[in-house]
Amino acid sequence: MRTFVAPLLLLAMTDVGAADSPAPAPIAIAIHGGAGTLSRERIDAALEAEIRAALDAALDAGHGVLARGGPALDAVEAAVRVLEDSPHFNAGKGAVFTAEGRNELDAAIMEGHTRRAGSIAGVRALRNPVSAARAVMERSRHVMLVGEGAEAFAREQGLAFAEPDYFRTEQRWQQLLEARQREAEAKAPRASSYFGTVGAVALDRQGHVAAATSTGGMTNKRWGRVGDAPIIGAGTWADAQCAVSATGWGEFFIRLAVAHDICARVAYAGTPLAAAADDVVLRRVPDLGGDGGVIAIDARGNLALPFNTSGMYRGWIAVDGTRGTAIFRADE
Amino acid sequence: MRTFVAPLLLLAMTDVGAADSPAPAPIAIAIHGGAGTLSRERIDAALEAEIRAALDAALDAGHGVLARGGPALDAVEAAVRVLEDSPHFNAGKGAVFTAEGRNELDAAIMEGHTRRAGSIAGVRALRNPVSAARAVMERSRHVMLVGEGAEAFAREQGLAFAEPDYFRTEQRWQQLLEARQREAEAKAPRASSYFGTVGAVALDRQGHVAAATSTGGMTNKRWGRVGDAPIIGAGTWADAQCAVSATGWGEFFIRLAVAHDICARVAYAGTPLAAAADDVVLRRVPDLGGDGGVIAIDARGNLALPFNTSGMYRGWIAVDGTRGTAIFRADE
């Protein structure tokens, strides 16, 4: 599924007063676990089942919040925490390694109707970076904190830390060794080394949307590089009508302000959500030389999940309750 | 001057072919040295003369590049370097102090027609942060580098470093002492502690625009706080038609993606530059509780310099060659 146009809601809007007991306000959620050059050969049936189970668990966590009438902000945080806790995605546990063999984690969260936002970058030991981003939003006067300062803040706030071993997975370590080998041979890094992010967007019964994104960044990264995930407007954005979480080659997503640009096209050009997301992800990003994907939602529950790579780990529960998970393009 | 609509260019465009030797393509530049609750009592005639001289020197540096046919990218870097070197503005020399009594500098630069961008945040010893941001753009695969990693990159690139004493000014040190005192007395920080940024936007003879911003951040800041200046899309943005550099209470500028939002209104709603800048700076920012200003330029050389505070250090040279500097609102 790439796009879902909410038919029930449109019916409900044109049929106001026709029903004796009005349907509850719509809720919907979409999640991603990263886009990239995924290969069927490297994902066997057992691994695929594990990945889909993690995606389903994240959907259940987020949608459960919405179904109980909870805010979209809580839903995206809950969904992203499940993905951070899974070793299969490059965020929290399972994060990739920097050139120094460490993990550096970035995350952001934003609530649309209040425009509140929080973001952290370059933290090393936080178990759930998305919750640290939320703490920045709710318990500081700031939006973005980075590095040791961000960790000091998180410690003051009593957030859960983890030992370096917690984040380590053998697959990510091997990716670092391979990246170092390619560098030693003066080969360009694999495009896939840029990828891997998790995120969620949601619509709650109050008609509010929110977005959250979390990542371990780029394999073999150095110099304190920050990608798009923690940049409000690039990898993460929410306003009153529209919310987006992105995954891809972060530099291109920053240079195009991807998440804000999609919502600006909806707001100012009146472009439907799916067309706006397609314009940016399928045309503007590749025109500049980048790749990746986004998940997007609007305040009517329309969903869009475009990507220009061979695959994107993704899942959704639409306003009519239909749900799914997918990895490759043909899975839809 | 808040807005300048380019009459000569419009004439030139409607009169194509009427002149024997066509006028050279238009060039223009605008700069700012920060917005805030500036008070006439605290700026005597001698200080005002020094500030205006620094603004004029920055205009000359940037406009000189443009007049020689140089790129807007070079012009905004040259202008911002002059402002960084002046002790009167909160960027480079004259930067404010963090809670630990240090300086932490942020900067960003972006070229519109290529969408190339570079940014650094949380560096302590770089003499001209804007040139480090440009080095990130041109000599790394990345857009944003932070903290010690960013300094390591700058060192590898041979950029000029300075001792802590270089940045220190007595005025900024007293501001820190006052901020600490207010904190000890549980008073809210002065709004003015959030302010102070320098920036430039320019249009070159090739019709290309660029933007750059540099700041010492917030007095008494902690936890590795990053404001809007180094966030592409928030404090700094350039696309093919429009470039913006912002100054103000950074958190609000991030939450509104101010710089990108102004250009998106121009691109997608067809709003004239001045109206778009006014919409965002005079309505959206104060509606959310923030304040500050921007300088904006479009590819026809229209300029807009709106601010919602009592003053903004600013200067401009328009397409018709008229120039000016101003501090307070009544100076226009």
XYZ file of C-alpha atoms in Angstrom:
664
model
C 0.000 0.000 0.000
C 1.401 3.352 -0.988
C -1.601 5.577 -0.488
C -4.933 5.228 1.197
C -7.692 7.777 0.616
C -10.148 7.725 3.449
C -13.531 6.845 1.871
C -15.451 6.347 5.107
C -14.507 9.729 6.393
C -15.504 11.441 3.169
C -18.859 9.664 3.344
C -19.242 10.699 6.967
C -18.467 14.299 6.077
C -20.979 14.526 3.243
C -23.637 12.574 5.145
C -23.637 14.556 8.359
C -26.816 13.861 10.319
C -27.870 10.887 8.200
C -26.903 8.310 10.817
C -28.623 7.901 14.167
C -25.370 7.238 16.038
C -22.454 8.937 14.339
C -19.346 6.831 13.738
C -16.476 7.644 16.099
C -13.938 10.094 14.728
C -11.375 8.347 12.530
C -7.990 7.143 13.747
C -5.071 5.874 11.691
C -1.371 5.142 11.996
C 1.570 4.376 9.732
C 5.075 3.275 10.673
C 8.359 2.638 8.929
C 11.510 0.744 9.816
C 13.765 2.240 7.159
C 14.041 2.301 3.370
C 16.932 1.062 1.314
C 18.310 -1.391 -1.173
C 16.747 -4.347 0.542
C 17.420 -7.672 -1.117
C 15.140 -10.700 -0.957
C 18.197 -12.929 -0.850
C 19.295 -11.480 2.470
C 15.880 -11.691 4.103
C 14.807 -15.342 4.503
C 11.333 -16.406 5.561
C 12.204 -16.646 9.242
C 13.772 -13.163 9.315
C 10.881 -11.707 7.356
C 8.439 -13.179 9.855
C 10.395 -11.614 12.733
C 10.487 -8.224 11.030
C 6.777 -8.288 10.238
C 6.017 -9.335 13.816
C 7.971 -6.327 15.093
C 6.119 -4.023 12.708
C 2.790 -5.509 13.858
C 3.755 -5.058 17.488
C 4.585 -1.400 16.834
C 1.273 -0.887 15.023
C -0.599 -2.506 17.900
C 1.177 -0.315 20.452
C 0.414 2.890 18.578
C -3.097 2.003 17.435
C -3.981 0.793 20.921
C -3.333 4.296 22.235
C -5.515 5.824 19.525
C -8.348 3.297 20.009
C -8.477 4.190 23.708
C -8.913 7.835 22.721
C -5.305 8.748 23.511
C -3.345 11.472 21.754
C -1.432 10.964 18.500
C 1.675 12.130 20.366
C 1.463 9.138 22.725
C 0.721 6.803 19.803
C 3.792 7.723 17.761
C 6.033 7.538 20.817
C 4.667 4.090 21.741
C 5.097 2.748 18.194
C 8.634 4.098 17.847
C 9.670 2.657 21.226
C 8.710 -0.831 20.010
C 10.811 -0.354 16.866
C 13.725 1.045 18.925
C 13.571 -2.046 21.154
C 13.761 -4.419 18.161
C 17.250 -5.445 17.003
C 16.049 -5.498 13.380
C 15.989 -1.747 12.812
C 18.679 0.922 12.936
C 17.419 2.763 16.018
C 17.904 2.095 19.722
C 18.889 -1.578 20.012
C 20.347 -2.567 16.661
C 21.769 0.867 15.844
C 24.685 0.972 13.413
C 28.232 1.790 14.520
C 30.166 5.017 13.990
C 33.734 5.083 12.689
C 34.898 4.907 16.325
C 32.854 1.747 16.869
C 30.244 3.476 18.996
C 26.520 4.101 18.626
C 25.247 7.655 18.269
C 21.493 8.005 18.365
C 19.212 10.773 17.074
C 15.445 11.224 17.475
C 12.685 13.798 17.114
C 8.995 14.079 17.910
C 6.425 16.742 16.960
C 2.770 17.375 17.721
C 0.872 19.119 14.924
C -1.840 21.280 16.461
C 0.451 22.779 19.128
C 3.619 22.774 16.977
C 5.477 21.500 20.029
C 8.640 19.650 19.084
C 11.627 17.969 20.721
C 14.812 16.543 19.310
C 18.104 15.006 20.413
C 21.206 14.168 18.396
C 24.462 12.386 19.032
C 23.517 10.666 22.294
C 25.289 7.395 23.056
C 23.567 5.539 25.822
C 19.853 6.307 25.820
C 17.676 3.210 25.573
C 14.738 5.004 23.941
C 15.864 8.196 22.206
C 12.318 9.082 21.125
C 11.302 9.431 24.780
C 14.294 11.688 25.379
C 13.149 13.855 22.467
C 9.733 14.031 24.084
C 11.298 15.012 27.412
C 13.143 17.855 25.655
C 9.790 18.989 24.241
C 7.867 18.789 27.487
C 10.395 19.427 30.225
C 12.837 21.963 28.796
C 12.493 25.382 27.188
C 14.312 24.008 24.163
C 13.609 22.048 21.004
C 16.974 20.471 20.195
C 19.754 19.240 22.474
C 22.907 17.506 21.223
C 25.761 15.345 22.500
C 26.876 15.158 26.103
C 24.617 18.060 27.017
C 21.599 16.125 25.787
C 22.682 13.098 27.827
C 23.132 15.245 30.926
C 19.597 16.555 30.456
C 18.219 13.029 29.990
C 20.008 11.864 33.140
C 18.494 14.744 35.121
C 15.101 13.678 33.818
C 15.569 10.093 34.954
C 15.367 8.511 31.506
C 16.563 4.923 31.022
C 20.179 4.467 29.967
C 21.813 1.326 28.623
C 25.320 -0.100 28.443
C 27.019 -0.100 25.015
C 26.497 -3.882 24.815
C 22.746 -3.384 24.793
C 22.829 -1.660 21.404
C 25.299 -4.050 19.783
C 24.161 -6.565 17.180
C 26.549 -8.760 15.234
C 25.016 -7.738 11.895
C 25.696 -4.037 12.533
C 29.253 -4.757 13.677
C 29.931 -6.684 10.481
C 28.532 -3.741 8.488
C 31.060 -1.458 10.172
C 33.930 -3.850 9.414
C 32.819 -3.997 5.786
C 32.507 -0.198 5.579
C 36.019 0.210 7.026
C 37.321 -2.292 4.486
C 35.693 -0.417 1.597
C 37.131 2.845 2.910
C 40.599 1.300 3.131
C 40.213 0.231 -0.497
C 39.071 3.760 -1.408
C 35.673 2.477 -2.503
C 32.596 4.656 -2.044
C 30.451 3.671 0.923
C 27.463 1.491 0.089
C 24.371 3.609 -0.389
C 22.679 1.307 2.092
C 25.068 2.512 4.784
C 23.080 5.754 4.898
C 19.807 4.081 5.588
C 17.890 2.805 8.486
C 15.517 4.851 10.559
C 12.250 4.119 12.282
C 9.254 6.384 12.485
C 5.534 6.761 13.027
C 2.746 9.171 12.109
C -0.734 9.059 13.624
C -4.173 10.704 13.687
C -6.148 10.651 16.939
C -9.880 10.973 17.647
C -9.461 14.683 18.393
C -8.305 15.153 14.799
C -4.707 15.853 15.842
C -1.671 14.430 14.066
C 1.877 13.783 15.283
C 5.142 12.375 13.952
C 8.230 10.752 15.477
C 11.509 9.460 14.039
C 14.501 7.688 15.590
C 17.763 6.474 14.093
C 21.232 5.132 14.739
C 22.468 7.186 11.795
C 25.021 6.083 9.259
C 27.438 3.158 9.448
C 31.040 4.369 9.839
C 29.968 7.980 10.318
C 32.395 10.483 11.817
C 32.791 14.131 12.697
C 29.561 14.270 14.665
C 27.483 13.987 11.500
C 23.759 14.625 12.017
C 21.230 13.351 9.481
C 17.659 14.373 8.801
C 15.872 12.378 11.504
C 16.349 14.894 14.365
C 15.986 17.960 12.127
C 12.489 19.390 12.550
C 11.238 20.037 8.996
C 13.630 17.592 7.306
C 13.054 14.091 8.720
C 10.229 14.894 11.117
C 7.354 17.387 10.867
C 3.795 17.861 12.039
C 1.381 20.755 11.666
C -2.361 21.018 12.171
C -3.163 19.197 8.921
C -0.245 16.930 8.115
C 2.538 14.844 9.691
C 5.569 13.175 8.074
C 8.417 10.895 9.166
C 11.189 10.258 6.642
C 13.857 7.644 6.067
C 16.642 7.855 3.534
C 19.916 9.482 2.662
C 19.628 12.222 5.255
C 21.730 14.872 3.532
C 19.305 15.066 0.600
C 16.311 15.123 2.905
C 17.777 18.105 4.793
C 18.596 19.971 1.573
C 14.988 19.578 0.438
C 13.354 20.098 3.865
C 11.397 17.006 2.840
C 8.946 16.626 5.713
C 7.980 20.299 5.859
C 7.905 20.590 2.072
C 5.310 17.818 1.743
C 3.049 19.515 4.287
C 3.643 22.956 2.719
C 2.490 21.631 -0.666
C -0.668 20.363 1.020
C -1.217 23.650 2.882
C -0.315 26.232 0.237
C -0.807 24.511 -3.138
C -3.795 22.443 -2.032
C -2.065 19.319 -3.322
C -3.586 16.093 -1.976
C -1.323 14.375 0.562
C -0.424 11.410 -1.660
C 0.447 13.608 -4.640
C 2.524 15.939 -2.468
C 4.445 13.016 -0.947
C 4.983 11.494 -4.406
C 6.183 14.825 -5.851
C 8.854 15.112 -3.212
C 9.917 11.468 -2.749
C 9.615 10.187 -6.317
C 10.794 13.331 -8.143
C 12.593 15.971 -6.065
C 14.722 13.606 -3.964
C 15.970 11.450 -6.885
C 16.450 14.563 -9.078
C 18.976 15.769 -6.510
C 20.639 12.341 -6.334
C 19.150 11.051 -3.106
C 16.872 8.187 -2.204
C 14.599 7.025 0.563
C 10.952 7.210 1.545
C 8.425 8.779 3.885
C 5.249 7.974 5.746
C 2.676 10.764 5.808
C -0.787 11.279 7.263
C -3.304 14.104 7.119
C -6.021 15.197 9.508
C -8.655 13.211 7.567
C -6.686 10.000 7.956
C -5.335 9.784 4.429
C -2.056 7.868 4.393
C 0.855 7.942 1.937
C 3.928 5.693 2.110
C 6.013 6.413 -1.017
C 9.645 5.299 -1.422
C 12.051 5.314 -4.350
C 14.206 2.396 -3.176
C 13.713 -1.337 -3.664
C 12.038 -1.618 -0.306
C 10.846 0.080 2.846
C 9.875 -1.704 6.058
C 6.402 -0.350 6.718
C 3.021 -0.925 8.246
C -0.325 0.826 8.532
C -3.773 0.665 10.064
C -6.137 2.810 8.010
C -9.274 4.660 9.126
C -11.451 1.713 8.018
C -9.443 -0.636 10.211
C -7.656 -2.423 7.372
C -4.057 -3.116 8.269
C -0.922 -4.456 6.690
C 2.831 -4.734 6.790
C 5.164 -4.771 3.792
C 8.840 -4.822 2.931
C 9.288 -4.907 -0.851
C 7.379 -2.982 -3.469
C 5.519 -6.073 -4.706
C 4.208 -6.777 -1.224
C 1.373 -4.301 -1.662
C 13.260 49.780 5.178
C 11.171 46.683 5.635
C 10.447 45.772 2.024
C 11.826 46.823 -1.290
C 10.050 45.893 -4.509
C 12.439 46.007 -7.424
C 11.000 48.615 -9.841
C 13.982 48.792 -12.167
C 13.954 45.083 -12.728
C 10.249 45.050 -13.477
C 10.813 47.878 -15.984
C 13.683 45.977 -17.505
C 11.567 42.876 -17.812
C 8.643 44.613 -19.505
C 10.917 46.712 -21.721
C 13.080 43.945 -23.099
C 14.817 45.142 -26.238
C 13.981 48.790 -25.744
C 17.479 49.733 -24.633
C 20.567 49.656 -26.826
C 22.811 48.307 -24.077
C 20.792 46.271 -21.607
C 21.346 47.022 -17.933
C 23.452 44.427 -16.166
C 21.503 41.764 -14.341
C 20.409 42.973 -10.901
C 22.314 42.305 -7.691
C 21.208 42.922 -4.110
C 22.113 42.041 -0.563
C 20.626 42.290 2.907
C 22.252 41.572 6.260
C 21.211 41.409 9.888
C 23.055 41.556 13.175
C 20.266 40.242 15.377
C 16.805 41.309 16.513
C 15.646 41.923 20.040
C 14.453 44.315 22.672
C 17.027 46.925 21.790
C 16.861 50.076 23.861
C 17.964 53.523 22.715
C 19.219 54.220 26.226
C 21.798 51.453 25.983
C 23.061 52.448 22.535
C 24.726 55.872 22.645
C 25.788 57.797 19.550
C 29.343 56.468 19.566
C 28.212 52.838 19.871
C 25.558 53.323 17.202
C 28.188 54.735 14.859
C 30.414 51.695 15.459
C 27.551 49.281 14.846
C 26.494 51.044 11.661
C 30.101 51.073 10.467
C 30.310 47.303 10.989
C 27.044 46.812 9.098
C 28.347 49.011 6.270
C 31.609 47.066 6.146
C 29.659 43.803 5.882
C 27.488 45.242 3.108
C 30.575 46.427 1.235
C 32.241 43.025 1.555
C 29.214 41.154 0.261
C 28.166 43.652 -2.398
C 31.728 43.913 -3.634
C 31.652 40.209 -4.483
C 28.364 40.626 -6.342
C 29.512 43.742 -8.229
C 32.550 41.820 -9.506
C 30.194 39.161 -10.854
C 30.914 36.737 -8.028
C 28.434 34.175 -6.705
C 25.837 34.926 -4.036
C 27.390 32.110 -1.987
C 30.687 34.017 -1.758
C 28.845 37.257 -1.004
C 26.908 35.935 1.983
C 30.007 34.236 3.402
C 32.054 37.446 3.029
C 29.378 39.586 4.688
C 28.865 37.167 7.581
C 32.623 36.911 8.213
C 32.765 40.688 8.745
C 29.915 40.477 11.245
C 31.529 37.484 12.993
C 34.751 39.489 13.332
C 32.954 42.430 14.962
C 32.604 42.335 18.771
C 29.199 44.028 18.517
C 27.213 40.990 17.391
C 26.563 37.602 18.968
C 28.548 35.504 16.493
C 32.245 34.680 16.300
C 34.038 37.387 18.327
C 31.493 38.752 20.770
C 29.543 35.515 21.143
C 27.559 35.083 24.342
C 28.610 32.639 27.064
C 27.051 29.289 27.924
C 26.180 28.268 31.481
C 29.694 26.791 31.759
C 31.212 30.151 30.782
C 32.260 28.971 27.330
C 31.318 29.996 23.812
C 29.478 27.535 21.570
C 29.068 28.644 18.007
C 26.597 27.562 15.305
C 26.424 28.504 11.625
C 24.837 27.465 8.338
C 25.093 28.390 4.671
C 22.949 27.396 1.679
C 23.048 28.018 -2.070
C 19.630 28.141 -3.709
C 19.931 26.831 -7.250
C 22.026 23.790 -6.253
C 20.380 23.257 -2.850
C 23.830 22.659 -1.445
C 23.982 23.325 2.277
C 26.418 23.092 5.173
C 25.996 23.551 8.889
C 27.913 23.247 12.146
C 26.695 23.429 15.731
C 28.282 23.501 19.158
C 31.854 24.305 18.089
C 34.000 26.183 20.593
C 37.085 27.559 18.954
C 36.405 28.351 15.300
C 37.171 31.929 14.367
C 34.691 32.049 11.469
C 31.983 29.433 11.887
C 30.307 30.375 8.586
C 33.412 29.286 6.686
C 33.387 25.972 8.568
C 29.774 25.497 7.502
C 30.842 26.150 3.927
C 33.667 23.611 4.272
C 31.144 21.010 5.436
C 29.091 21.789 2.340
C 31.951 21.664 -0.119
C 34.466 19.245 1.363
C 32.405 16.574 3.116
C 29.570 14.283 2.075
C 27.506 15.736 4.883
C 25.300 18.722 5.616
C 25.489 19.034 9.398
C 28.335 18.294 11.817
C 28.166 18.970 15.558
C 30.441 19.320 18.571
C 33.923 17.882 18.829
C 33.443 15.959 15.595
C 32.751 19.199 13.738
C 35.913 20.738 15.245
C 37.958 17.706 14.233
C 36.683 18.100 10.674
C 37.478 21.826 10.658
C 40.985 21.103 11.943
C 41.551 18.571 9.157
C 40.432 21.241 6.685
C 42.913 23.789 8.029
C 40.342 26.333 9.157
C 41.400 29.125 11.519
C 40.953 28.457 15.230
C 41.114 30.981 18.054
C 41.820 30.897 21.773
C 38.843 31.375 24.133
C 40.100 34.901 24.921
C 39.503 35.918 21.319
C 35.737 35.488 21.634
C 35.391 37.115 25.051
C 33.875 40.570 25.427
C 33.172 42.169 28.793
C 29.572 42.970 27.826
C 28.783 39.298 27.102
C 30.466 38.171 30.313
C 28.325 40.617 32.328
C 25.235 39.238 30.539
C 26.156 35.757 31.732
C 26.654 36.952 35.309
C 23.281 38.679 35.188
C 21.603 35.588 33.729
C 23.105 33.406 36.469
C 21.858 35.866 39.086
C 18.339 35.811 37.650
C 18.435 32.029 37.615
C 19.573 31.935 41.253
C 16.609 34.180 42.077
C 14.311 31.863 40.083
C 13.470 34.643 37.652
C 12.750 33.812 34.019
C 15.647 34.551 31.666
C 15.428 37.847 29.845
C 13.862 37.387 26.417
C 16.858 39.219 25.025
C 19.097 36.374 26.210
C 17.740 34.332 23.316
C 18.712 36.846 20.688
C 21.684 37.723 18.673
C 22.551 36.208 15.353
C 24.105 37.541 12.187
C 23.116 36.680 8.659
C 23.104 37.628 4.998
C 21.067 36.920 1.867
C 22.171 37.876 -1.630
C 21.257 37.778 -5.319
C 24.066 37.522 -7.878
C 24.258 38.467 -11.574
C 23.531 34.867 -12.554
C 20.159 35.168 -10.813
C 21.201 32.841 -7.983
C 20.407 33.459 -4.332
C 22.109 32.244 -1.146
C 21.748 32.625 2.621
C 24.068 32.327 5.615
C 23.567 32.649 9.369
C 25.979 32.528 12.331
C 25.385 32.782 16.060
C 26.813 32.395 19.526
C 23.455 31.093 20.679
C 21.801 31.874 23.973
C 23.341 33.407 27.096
C 23.594 30.849 29.925
C 22.521 27.980 27.640
C 23.162 24.409 28.715
C 22.597 20.810 27.706
C 24.029 21.312 24.225
C 21.047 23.411 23.159
C 20.906 24.109 19.407
C 18.833 27.007 18.093
C 17.458 27.715 14.646
C 20.529 29.270 13.024
C 22.233 25.985 11.987
C 18.968 24.200 11.189
C 18.460 24.182 7.422
C 14.837 25.257 6.873
C 14.462 26.979 10.266
C 17.047 29.777 10.541
C 18.660 29.402 7.125
C 17.189 28.452 3.740
C 17.744 29.038 0.042
C 16.053 27.580 -3.018
C 16.058 28.655 -6.654
C 13.699 31.594 -6.037
C 14.125 32.656 -2.433
C 16.635 32.871 0.421
C 16.096 33.666 4.120
C 18.248 34.182 7.213
C 16.452 34.464 10.547
C 17.193 35.876 13.995
C 15.062 35.457 17.047
C 13.926 33.079 19.737
C 15.210 29.963 18.000
C 12.825 27.432 19.466
C 9.839 29.147 17.860
C 11.639 29.508 14.547
C 12.340 25.747 14.498
C 8.751 24.855 15.394
C 7.522 26.971 12.476
C 10.302 26.031 10.016
C 10.365 29.795 9.457
C 12.919 30.143 6.658
C 11.538 27.307 4.543
C 7.947 28.303 5.273
C 8.461 31.806 3.868
C 9.925 30.395 0.648
C 7.204 27.691 0.446
C 4.510 30.384 0.609
C 6.241 32.147 -2.278
C 6.609 28.932 -4.281
C 3.273 27.204 -3.659
C 0.804 29.957 -2.749
C 2.317 32.548 -5.098
C 2.517 35.003 -2.205
C 4.864 37.950 -2.874
C 8.064 37.727 -0.832
C 7.268 40.659 1.475
C 3.772 39.389 2.250
C 5.073 35.874 2.897
C 7.770 37.151 5.247
C 5.250 39.393 7.039
C 2.752 36.528 7.393
C 5.313 34.373 9.146
C 7.246 36.955 11.186
C 4.447 39.339 12.148
C 1.680 36.765 12.651
C 2.731 33.121 12.959
C 5.764 33.656 15.193
C 4.046 35.980 17.706
C 0.885 33.829 17.662
C 3.003 30.964 18.995
C 4.647 33.243 21.587
C 7.972 33.866 19.882
C 9.686 36.926 18.501
C 12.458 37.931 16.154
C 12.926 38.840 12.510
C 14.231 37.712 9.141
C 15.940 39.043 6.060
C 14.670 37.610 2.771
C 15.454 38.037 -0.906
C 14.002 36.624 -4.089
C 15.508 35.963 -7.512
C 14.256 39.348 -8.810
C 16.038 41.198 -6.047
C 13.022 42.018 -3.930
C 14.039 42.404 -0.302
C 12.045 41.998 2.914
C 13.361 42.695 6.433
C 10.420 42.291 8.831
C 10.821 41.963 12.615
C 8.358 41.974 15.501
C 10.774 43.285 18.147
C 11.724 46.850 19.015
C 14.746 46.673 16.785
C 16.871 44.638 14.411
C 20.414 45.511 13.356
C 20.139 45.472 9.578
C 21.461 46.783 6.302
C 20.731 46.479 2.598
C 21.853 47.453 -0.875
C 18.918 47.188 -3.264
C 18.929 46.451 -7.001
C 18.834 50.194 -7.775
C 21.953 50.737 -5.669
C 20.205 52.497 -2.795
C 21.628 51.431 0.521
C 21.016 51.864 4.201
C 21.569 50.617 7.698
C 19.075 50.717 10.550
C 18.644 49.594 14.133
C 15.276 50.739 15.453
C 11.921 50.692 13.697
C 11.801 54.465 13.325
C 15.131 54.444 11.521
C 13.458 53.539 8.236
